[in-house]
PDB file of C-alpha atoms and ligand atoms in Angstrom:
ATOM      1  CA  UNK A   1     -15.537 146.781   5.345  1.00 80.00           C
ATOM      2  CA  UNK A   2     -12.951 147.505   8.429  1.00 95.00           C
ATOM      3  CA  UNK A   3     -10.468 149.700   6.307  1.00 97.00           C
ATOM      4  CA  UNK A   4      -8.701 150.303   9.700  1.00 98.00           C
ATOM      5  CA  UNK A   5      -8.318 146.434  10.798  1.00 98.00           C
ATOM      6  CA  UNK A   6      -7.235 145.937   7.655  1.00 97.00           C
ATOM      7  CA  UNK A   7      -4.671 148.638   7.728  1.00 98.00           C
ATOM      8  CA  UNK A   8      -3.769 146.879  11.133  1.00 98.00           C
ATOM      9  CA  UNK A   9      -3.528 143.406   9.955  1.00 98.00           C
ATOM     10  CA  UNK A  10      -0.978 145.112   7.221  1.00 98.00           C
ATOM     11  CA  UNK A  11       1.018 146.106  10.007  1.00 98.00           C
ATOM     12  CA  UNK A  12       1.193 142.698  11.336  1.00 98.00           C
ATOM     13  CA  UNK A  13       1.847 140.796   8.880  1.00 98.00           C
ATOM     14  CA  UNK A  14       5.089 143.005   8.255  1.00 98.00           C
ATOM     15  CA  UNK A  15       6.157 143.607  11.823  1.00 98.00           C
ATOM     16  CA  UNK A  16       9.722 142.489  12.261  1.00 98.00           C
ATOM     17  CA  UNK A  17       9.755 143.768  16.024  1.00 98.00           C
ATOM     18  CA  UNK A  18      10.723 140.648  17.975  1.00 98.00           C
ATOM     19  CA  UNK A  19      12.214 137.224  16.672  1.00 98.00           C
ATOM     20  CA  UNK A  20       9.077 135.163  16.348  1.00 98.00           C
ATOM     21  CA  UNK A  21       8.571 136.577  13.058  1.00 98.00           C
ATOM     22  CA  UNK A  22      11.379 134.689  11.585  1.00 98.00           C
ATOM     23  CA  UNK A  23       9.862 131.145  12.210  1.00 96.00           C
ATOM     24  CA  UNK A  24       6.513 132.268  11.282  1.00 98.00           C
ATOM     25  CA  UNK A  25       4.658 130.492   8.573  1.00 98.00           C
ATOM     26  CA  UNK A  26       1.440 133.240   9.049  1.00 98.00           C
ATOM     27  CA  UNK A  27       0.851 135.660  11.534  1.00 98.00           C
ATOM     28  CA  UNK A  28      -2.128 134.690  13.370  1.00 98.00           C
ATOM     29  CA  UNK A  29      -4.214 138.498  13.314  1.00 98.00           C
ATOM     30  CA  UNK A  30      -7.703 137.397  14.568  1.00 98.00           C
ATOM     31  CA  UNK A  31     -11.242 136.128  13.954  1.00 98.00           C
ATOM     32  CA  UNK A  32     -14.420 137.344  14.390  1.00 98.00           C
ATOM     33  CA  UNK A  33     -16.893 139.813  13.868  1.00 98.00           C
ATOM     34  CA  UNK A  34     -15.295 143.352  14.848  1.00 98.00           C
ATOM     35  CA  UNK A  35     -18.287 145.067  15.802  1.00 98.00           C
ATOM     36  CA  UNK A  36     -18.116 142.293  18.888  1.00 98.00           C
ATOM     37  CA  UNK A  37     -19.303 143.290  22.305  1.00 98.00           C
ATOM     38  CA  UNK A  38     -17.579 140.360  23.936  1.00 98.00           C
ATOM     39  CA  UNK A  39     -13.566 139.698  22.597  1.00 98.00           C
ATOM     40  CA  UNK A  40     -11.327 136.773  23.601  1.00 99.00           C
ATOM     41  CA  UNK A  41      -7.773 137.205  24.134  1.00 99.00           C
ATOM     42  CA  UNK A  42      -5.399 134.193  24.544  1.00 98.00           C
ATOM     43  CA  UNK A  43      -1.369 133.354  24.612  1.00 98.00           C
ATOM     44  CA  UNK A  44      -0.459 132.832  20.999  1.00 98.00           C
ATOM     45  CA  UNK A  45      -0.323 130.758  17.991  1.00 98.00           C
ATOM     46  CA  UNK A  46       0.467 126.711  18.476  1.00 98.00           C
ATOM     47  CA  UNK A  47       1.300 124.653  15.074  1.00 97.00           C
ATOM     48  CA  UNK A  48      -2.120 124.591  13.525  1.00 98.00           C
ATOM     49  CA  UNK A  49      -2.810 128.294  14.232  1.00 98.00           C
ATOM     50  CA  UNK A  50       0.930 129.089  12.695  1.00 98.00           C
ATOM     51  CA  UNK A  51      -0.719 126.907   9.756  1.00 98.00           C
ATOM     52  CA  UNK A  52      -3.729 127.933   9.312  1.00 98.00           C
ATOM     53  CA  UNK A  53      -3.391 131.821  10.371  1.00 98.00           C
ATOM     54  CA  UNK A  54      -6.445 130.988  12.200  1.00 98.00           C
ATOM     55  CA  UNK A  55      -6.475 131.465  16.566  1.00 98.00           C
ATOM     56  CA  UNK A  56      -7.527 128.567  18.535  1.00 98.00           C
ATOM     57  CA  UNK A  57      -7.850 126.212  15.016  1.00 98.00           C
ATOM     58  CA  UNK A  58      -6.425 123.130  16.893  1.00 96.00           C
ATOM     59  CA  UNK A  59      -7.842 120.917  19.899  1.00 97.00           C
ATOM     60  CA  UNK A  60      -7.781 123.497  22.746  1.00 97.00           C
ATOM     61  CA  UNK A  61     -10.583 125.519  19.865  1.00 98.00           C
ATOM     62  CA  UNK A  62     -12.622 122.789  19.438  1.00 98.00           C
ATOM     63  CA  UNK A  63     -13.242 122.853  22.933  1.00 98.00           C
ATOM     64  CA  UNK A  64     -13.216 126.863  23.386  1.00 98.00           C
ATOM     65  CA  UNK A  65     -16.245 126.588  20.887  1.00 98.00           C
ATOM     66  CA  UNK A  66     -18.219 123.913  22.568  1.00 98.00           C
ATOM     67  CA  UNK A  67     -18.132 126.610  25.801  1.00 98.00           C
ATOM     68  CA  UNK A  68     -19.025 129.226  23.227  1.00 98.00           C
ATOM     69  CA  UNK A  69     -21.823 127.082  22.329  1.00 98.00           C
ATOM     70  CA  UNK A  70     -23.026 126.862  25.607  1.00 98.00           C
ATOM     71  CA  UNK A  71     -23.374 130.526  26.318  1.00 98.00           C
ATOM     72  CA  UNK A  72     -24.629 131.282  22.453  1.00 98.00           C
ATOM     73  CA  UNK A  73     -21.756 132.961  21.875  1.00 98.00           C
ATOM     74  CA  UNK A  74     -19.945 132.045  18.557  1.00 98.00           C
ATOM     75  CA  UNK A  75     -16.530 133.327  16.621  1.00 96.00           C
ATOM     76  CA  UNK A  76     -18.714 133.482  13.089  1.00 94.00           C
ATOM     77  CA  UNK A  77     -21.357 135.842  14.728  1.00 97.00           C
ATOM     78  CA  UNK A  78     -21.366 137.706  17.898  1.00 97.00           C
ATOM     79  CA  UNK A  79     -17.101 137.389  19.419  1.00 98.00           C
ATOM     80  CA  UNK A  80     -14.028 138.259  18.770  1.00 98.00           C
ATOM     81  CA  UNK A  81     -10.505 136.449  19.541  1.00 98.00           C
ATOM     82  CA  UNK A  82      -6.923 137.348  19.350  1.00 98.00           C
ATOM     83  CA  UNK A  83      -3.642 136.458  21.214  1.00 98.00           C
ATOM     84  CA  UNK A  84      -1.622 138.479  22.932  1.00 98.00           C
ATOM     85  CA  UNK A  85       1.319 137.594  20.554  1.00 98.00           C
ATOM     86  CA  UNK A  86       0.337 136.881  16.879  1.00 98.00           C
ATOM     87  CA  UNK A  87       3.554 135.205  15.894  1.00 98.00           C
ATOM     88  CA  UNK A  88       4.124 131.050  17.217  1.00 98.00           C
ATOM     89  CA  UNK A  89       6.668 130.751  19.843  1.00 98.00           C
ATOM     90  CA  UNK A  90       8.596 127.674  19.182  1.00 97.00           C
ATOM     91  CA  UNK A  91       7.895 124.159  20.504  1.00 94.00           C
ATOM     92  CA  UNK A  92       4.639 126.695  22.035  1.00 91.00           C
ATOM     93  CA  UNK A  93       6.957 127.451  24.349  1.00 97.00           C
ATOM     94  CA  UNK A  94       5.352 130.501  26.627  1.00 98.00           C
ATOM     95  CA  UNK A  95       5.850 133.816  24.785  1.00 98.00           C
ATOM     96  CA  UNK A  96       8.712 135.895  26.554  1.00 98.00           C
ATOM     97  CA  UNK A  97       8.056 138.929  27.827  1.00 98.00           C
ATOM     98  CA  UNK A  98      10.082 140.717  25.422  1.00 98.00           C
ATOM     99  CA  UNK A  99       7.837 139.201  22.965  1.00 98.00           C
ATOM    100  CA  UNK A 100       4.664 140.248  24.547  1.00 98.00           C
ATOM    101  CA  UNK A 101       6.155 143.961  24.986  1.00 98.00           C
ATOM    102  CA  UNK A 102       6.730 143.953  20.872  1.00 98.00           C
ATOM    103  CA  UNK A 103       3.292 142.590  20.226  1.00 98.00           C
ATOM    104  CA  UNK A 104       1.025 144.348  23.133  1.00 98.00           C
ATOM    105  CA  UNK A 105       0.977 147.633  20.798  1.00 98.00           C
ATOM    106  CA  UNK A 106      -0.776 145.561  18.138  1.00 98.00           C
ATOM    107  CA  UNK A 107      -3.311 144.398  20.494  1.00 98.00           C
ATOM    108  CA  UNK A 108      -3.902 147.514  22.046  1.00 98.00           C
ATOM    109  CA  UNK A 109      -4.842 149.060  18.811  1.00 98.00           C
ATOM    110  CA  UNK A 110      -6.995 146.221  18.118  1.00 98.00           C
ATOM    111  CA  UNK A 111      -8.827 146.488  20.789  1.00 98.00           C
ATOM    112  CA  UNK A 112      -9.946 150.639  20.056  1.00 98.00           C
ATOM    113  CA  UNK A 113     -10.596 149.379  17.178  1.00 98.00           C
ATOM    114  CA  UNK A 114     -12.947 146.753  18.065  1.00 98.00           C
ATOM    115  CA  UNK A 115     -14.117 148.408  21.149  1.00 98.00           C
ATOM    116  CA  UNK A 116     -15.253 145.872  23.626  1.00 98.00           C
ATOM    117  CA  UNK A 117     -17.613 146.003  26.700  1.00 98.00           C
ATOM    118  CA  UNK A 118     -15.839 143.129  27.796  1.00 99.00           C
ATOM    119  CA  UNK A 119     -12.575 141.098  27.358  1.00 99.00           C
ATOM    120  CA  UNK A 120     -12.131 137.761  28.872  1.00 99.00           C
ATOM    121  CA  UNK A 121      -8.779 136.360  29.364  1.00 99.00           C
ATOM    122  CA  UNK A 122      -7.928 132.792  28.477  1.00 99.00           C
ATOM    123  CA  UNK A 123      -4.915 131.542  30.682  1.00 98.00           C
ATOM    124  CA  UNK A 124      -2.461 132.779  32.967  1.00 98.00           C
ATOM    125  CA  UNK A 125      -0.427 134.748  30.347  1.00 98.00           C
ATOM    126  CA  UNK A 126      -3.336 136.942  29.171  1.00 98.00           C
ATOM    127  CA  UNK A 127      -4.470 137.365  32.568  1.00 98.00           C
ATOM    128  CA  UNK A 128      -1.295 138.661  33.899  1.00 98.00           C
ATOM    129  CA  UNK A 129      -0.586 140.568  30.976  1.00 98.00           C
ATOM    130  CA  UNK A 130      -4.001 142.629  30.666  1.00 98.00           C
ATOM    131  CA  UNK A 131      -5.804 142.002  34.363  1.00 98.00           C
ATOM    132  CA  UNK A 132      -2.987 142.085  36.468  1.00 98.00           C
ATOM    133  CA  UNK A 133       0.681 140.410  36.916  1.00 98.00           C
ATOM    134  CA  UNK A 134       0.052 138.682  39.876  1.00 98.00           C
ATOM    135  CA  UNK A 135      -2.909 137.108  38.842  1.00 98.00           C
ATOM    136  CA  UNK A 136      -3.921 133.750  39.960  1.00 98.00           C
ATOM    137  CA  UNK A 137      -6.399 131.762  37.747  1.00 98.00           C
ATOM    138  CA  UNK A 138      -7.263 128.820  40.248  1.00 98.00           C
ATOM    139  CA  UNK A 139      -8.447 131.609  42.943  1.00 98.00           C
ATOM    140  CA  UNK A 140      -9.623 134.333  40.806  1.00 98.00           C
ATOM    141  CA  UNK A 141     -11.416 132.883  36.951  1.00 98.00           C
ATOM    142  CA  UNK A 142     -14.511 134.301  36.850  1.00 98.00           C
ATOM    143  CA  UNK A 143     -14.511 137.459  38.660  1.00 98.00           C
ATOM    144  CA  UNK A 144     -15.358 140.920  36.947  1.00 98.00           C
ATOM    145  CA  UNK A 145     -12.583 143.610  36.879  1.00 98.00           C
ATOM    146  CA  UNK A 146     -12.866 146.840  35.284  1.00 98.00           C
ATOM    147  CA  UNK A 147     -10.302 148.783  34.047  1.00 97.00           C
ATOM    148  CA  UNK A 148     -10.478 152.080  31.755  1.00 96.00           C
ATOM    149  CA  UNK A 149     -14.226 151.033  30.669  1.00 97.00           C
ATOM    150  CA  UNK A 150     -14.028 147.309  29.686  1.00 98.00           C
ATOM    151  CA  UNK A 151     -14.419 144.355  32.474  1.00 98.00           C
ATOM    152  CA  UNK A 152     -11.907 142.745  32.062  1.00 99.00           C
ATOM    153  CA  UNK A 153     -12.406 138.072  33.294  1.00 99.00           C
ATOM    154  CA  UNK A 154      -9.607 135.835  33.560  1.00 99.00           C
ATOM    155  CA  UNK A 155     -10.480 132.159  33.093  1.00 99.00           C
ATOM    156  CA  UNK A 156      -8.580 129.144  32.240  1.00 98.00           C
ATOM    157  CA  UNK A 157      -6.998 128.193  28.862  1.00 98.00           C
ATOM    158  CA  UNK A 158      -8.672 125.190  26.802  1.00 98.00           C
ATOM    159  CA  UNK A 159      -5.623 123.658  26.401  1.00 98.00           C
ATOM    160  CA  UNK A 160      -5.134 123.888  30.480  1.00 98.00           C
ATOM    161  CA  UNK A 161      -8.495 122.421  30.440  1.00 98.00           C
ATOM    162  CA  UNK A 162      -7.630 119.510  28.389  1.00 98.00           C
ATOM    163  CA  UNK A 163      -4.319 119.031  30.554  1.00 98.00           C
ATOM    164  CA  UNK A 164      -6.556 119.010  33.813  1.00 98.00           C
ATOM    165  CA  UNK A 165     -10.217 118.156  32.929  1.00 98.00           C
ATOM    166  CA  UNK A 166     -11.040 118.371  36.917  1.00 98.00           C
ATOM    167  CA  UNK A 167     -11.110 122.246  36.378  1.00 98.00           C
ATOM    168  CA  UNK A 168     -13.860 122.015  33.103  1.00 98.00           C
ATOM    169  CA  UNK A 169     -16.927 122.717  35.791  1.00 98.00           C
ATOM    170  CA  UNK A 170     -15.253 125.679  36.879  1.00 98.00           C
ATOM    171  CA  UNK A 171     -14.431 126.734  33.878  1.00 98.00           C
ATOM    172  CA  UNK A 172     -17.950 126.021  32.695  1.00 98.00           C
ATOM    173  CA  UNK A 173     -18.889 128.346  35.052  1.00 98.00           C
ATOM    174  CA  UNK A 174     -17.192 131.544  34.320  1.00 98.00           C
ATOM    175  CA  UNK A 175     -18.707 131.153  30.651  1.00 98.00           C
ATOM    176  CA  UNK A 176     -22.382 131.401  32.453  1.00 98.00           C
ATOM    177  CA  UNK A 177     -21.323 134.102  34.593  1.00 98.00           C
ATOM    178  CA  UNK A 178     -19.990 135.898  31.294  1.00 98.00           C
ATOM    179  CA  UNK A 179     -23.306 134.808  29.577  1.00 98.00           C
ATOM    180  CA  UNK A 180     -25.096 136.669  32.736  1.00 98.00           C
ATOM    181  CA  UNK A 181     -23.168 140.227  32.733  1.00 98.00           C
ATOM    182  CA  UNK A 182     -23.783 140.442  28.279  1.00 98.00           C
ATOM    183  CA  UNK A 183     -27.548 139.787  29.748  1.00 98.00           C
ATOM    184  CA  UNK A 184     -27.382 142.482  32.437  1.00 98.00           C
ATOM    185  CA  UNK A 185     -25.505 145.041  30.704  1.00 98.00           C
ATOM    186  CA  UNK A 186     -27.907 144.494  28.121  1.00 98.00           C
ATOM    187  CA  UNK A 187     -24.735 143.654  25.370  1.00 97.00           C
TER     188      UNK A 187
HETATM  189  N1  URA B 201      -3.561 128.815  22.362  1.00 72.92           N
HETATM  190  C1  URA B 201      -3.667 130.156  22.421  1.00 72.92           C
HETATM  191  O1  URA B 201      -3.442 130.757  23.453  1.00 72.92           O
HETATM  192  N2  URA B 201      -4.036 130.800  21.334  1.00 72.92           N
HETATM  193  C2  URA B 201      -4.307 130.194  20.194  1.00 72.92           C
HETATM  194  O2  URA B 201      -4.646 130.869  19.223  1.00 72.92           O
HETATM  195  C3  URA B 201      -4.194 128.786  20.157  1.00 72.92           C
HETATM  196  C4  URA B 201      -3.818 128.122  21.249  1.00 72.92           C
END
C-alpha cells in the first residue's frame, strides 16, 4: 500500500550505520497511518519497544494514548509516531549524538514521505534535535514553530511525565492546544 515506506523500513532494518544495531533485537520503524496530518516523534526504543518493534509499547505509551484519547487523536487512525533513533540505546541510556546523526537521514525521509502539517516533539531530545538545540521544554512545550512548512511543538516525554506527574496539566495542555491548530488549519 506504501511501496516507498516499505522500501524505507527495508533500509532500516539493514542499516549498520552506528553501533546500536548490534544490540538490537528489532528496529523500531514506526506506527501509524502514513497519510497522517499530525506525526509524533520521540527519543528511541526502551526494552519493550526493542521487543516488540513497536514505539511507545511500554508504560510511558499507555499514557501517550490516554492524551491521544483526549484530543481524538489515535495511532490506529488519524497519527503517526517514530523516534528519532530506531535502534535501543542500552540501559535507555540517551541516544548519542553520533547516533542521532546516523539515524536523522532515516527520519528525514520518513517524514517526505509521510508529509505532515504538523510534528510534535516528545522530550528534550526530539525537541533539540528537530525545533532547535537550545530548546527548553519547561519554558517553551506548547508553542507553535514553523520551519520549512510543518509547525513544528515540543512537549514533554510520557515517561518525564510519569517521573514528575506535577507537569501532567501542562502537558495536558499542549495536547488541547495541538487539538485547536488541526481544528483551525482545518487538518
Ligand atoms: N520512549 C521514546 O522516546 N520512544 C519510544 O518509542 C518509547 C519510549
Amino acid at each position: 500500500m506504501f511501496p516507498e515506506l516499505d522500501l524505507l523500513r527495508n533500509e532500516c532494518m539493514n542499516c549498520t550505520k552506528c553501533p546500536l544495531h548490534s544490540g538490537r533485537r528489532n528496529m523500531v520503524f514506526g506506527v501509524g497511518n502514513p497519510e497522517a496530518k499530525v506525526m509524533f516523534v520521540g527519543e528511541g526504543p526502551g526494552e519493550q519497544e526493542d521487543i516488540q518493534g513497536k514505539p511507545f509499547a511500554g508504560k510511558s505509551g499507555q499514557l501517550l494514548d490516554k492524551y491521544l484519547e483526549i484530543v481524538d487523536l489515535s495511532r490506529n487512525d488519524n497519527i503517526y509516531i517514530a523516534n528519532i533513533v530506531k535502534c535501543r540505546p542500552p540501559q535507555n541510556r540517551d541516544p548519542k549524538p553520533e547516533e542521532q546523526d546516523a539515524c536523522i537521514e532515516h527520519l528525514r525521509k520518513q517524514v517526505k514521505l509521510i508529509q505532515p502539517k504538523i510534528i510534535v516533539c516528545l522530550g528534550r531530545i526530539a525537541a533539540q534535535r528537530l525545533i532547535s538545540p537550545d530548546f527548553r521544554v519547561t519554558s517553551q512545550h506548547g508553542q507553535f514553530i514553523e520551519k520549512g512548512g510543518i509547525l513544528f511543538m515540543g512537549t514533554f516525554h510520557p515517561s518525564a511525565l510519569l517521573r514528575n506527574p506535577a507537569n501532567k496539566p501542562h502537558a495536558l495542555s499542549d495536547f488541547q492546544a495541538l487539538r485547536d491548530k488541526i481544528k483551525e488549519l482545518s487538518l
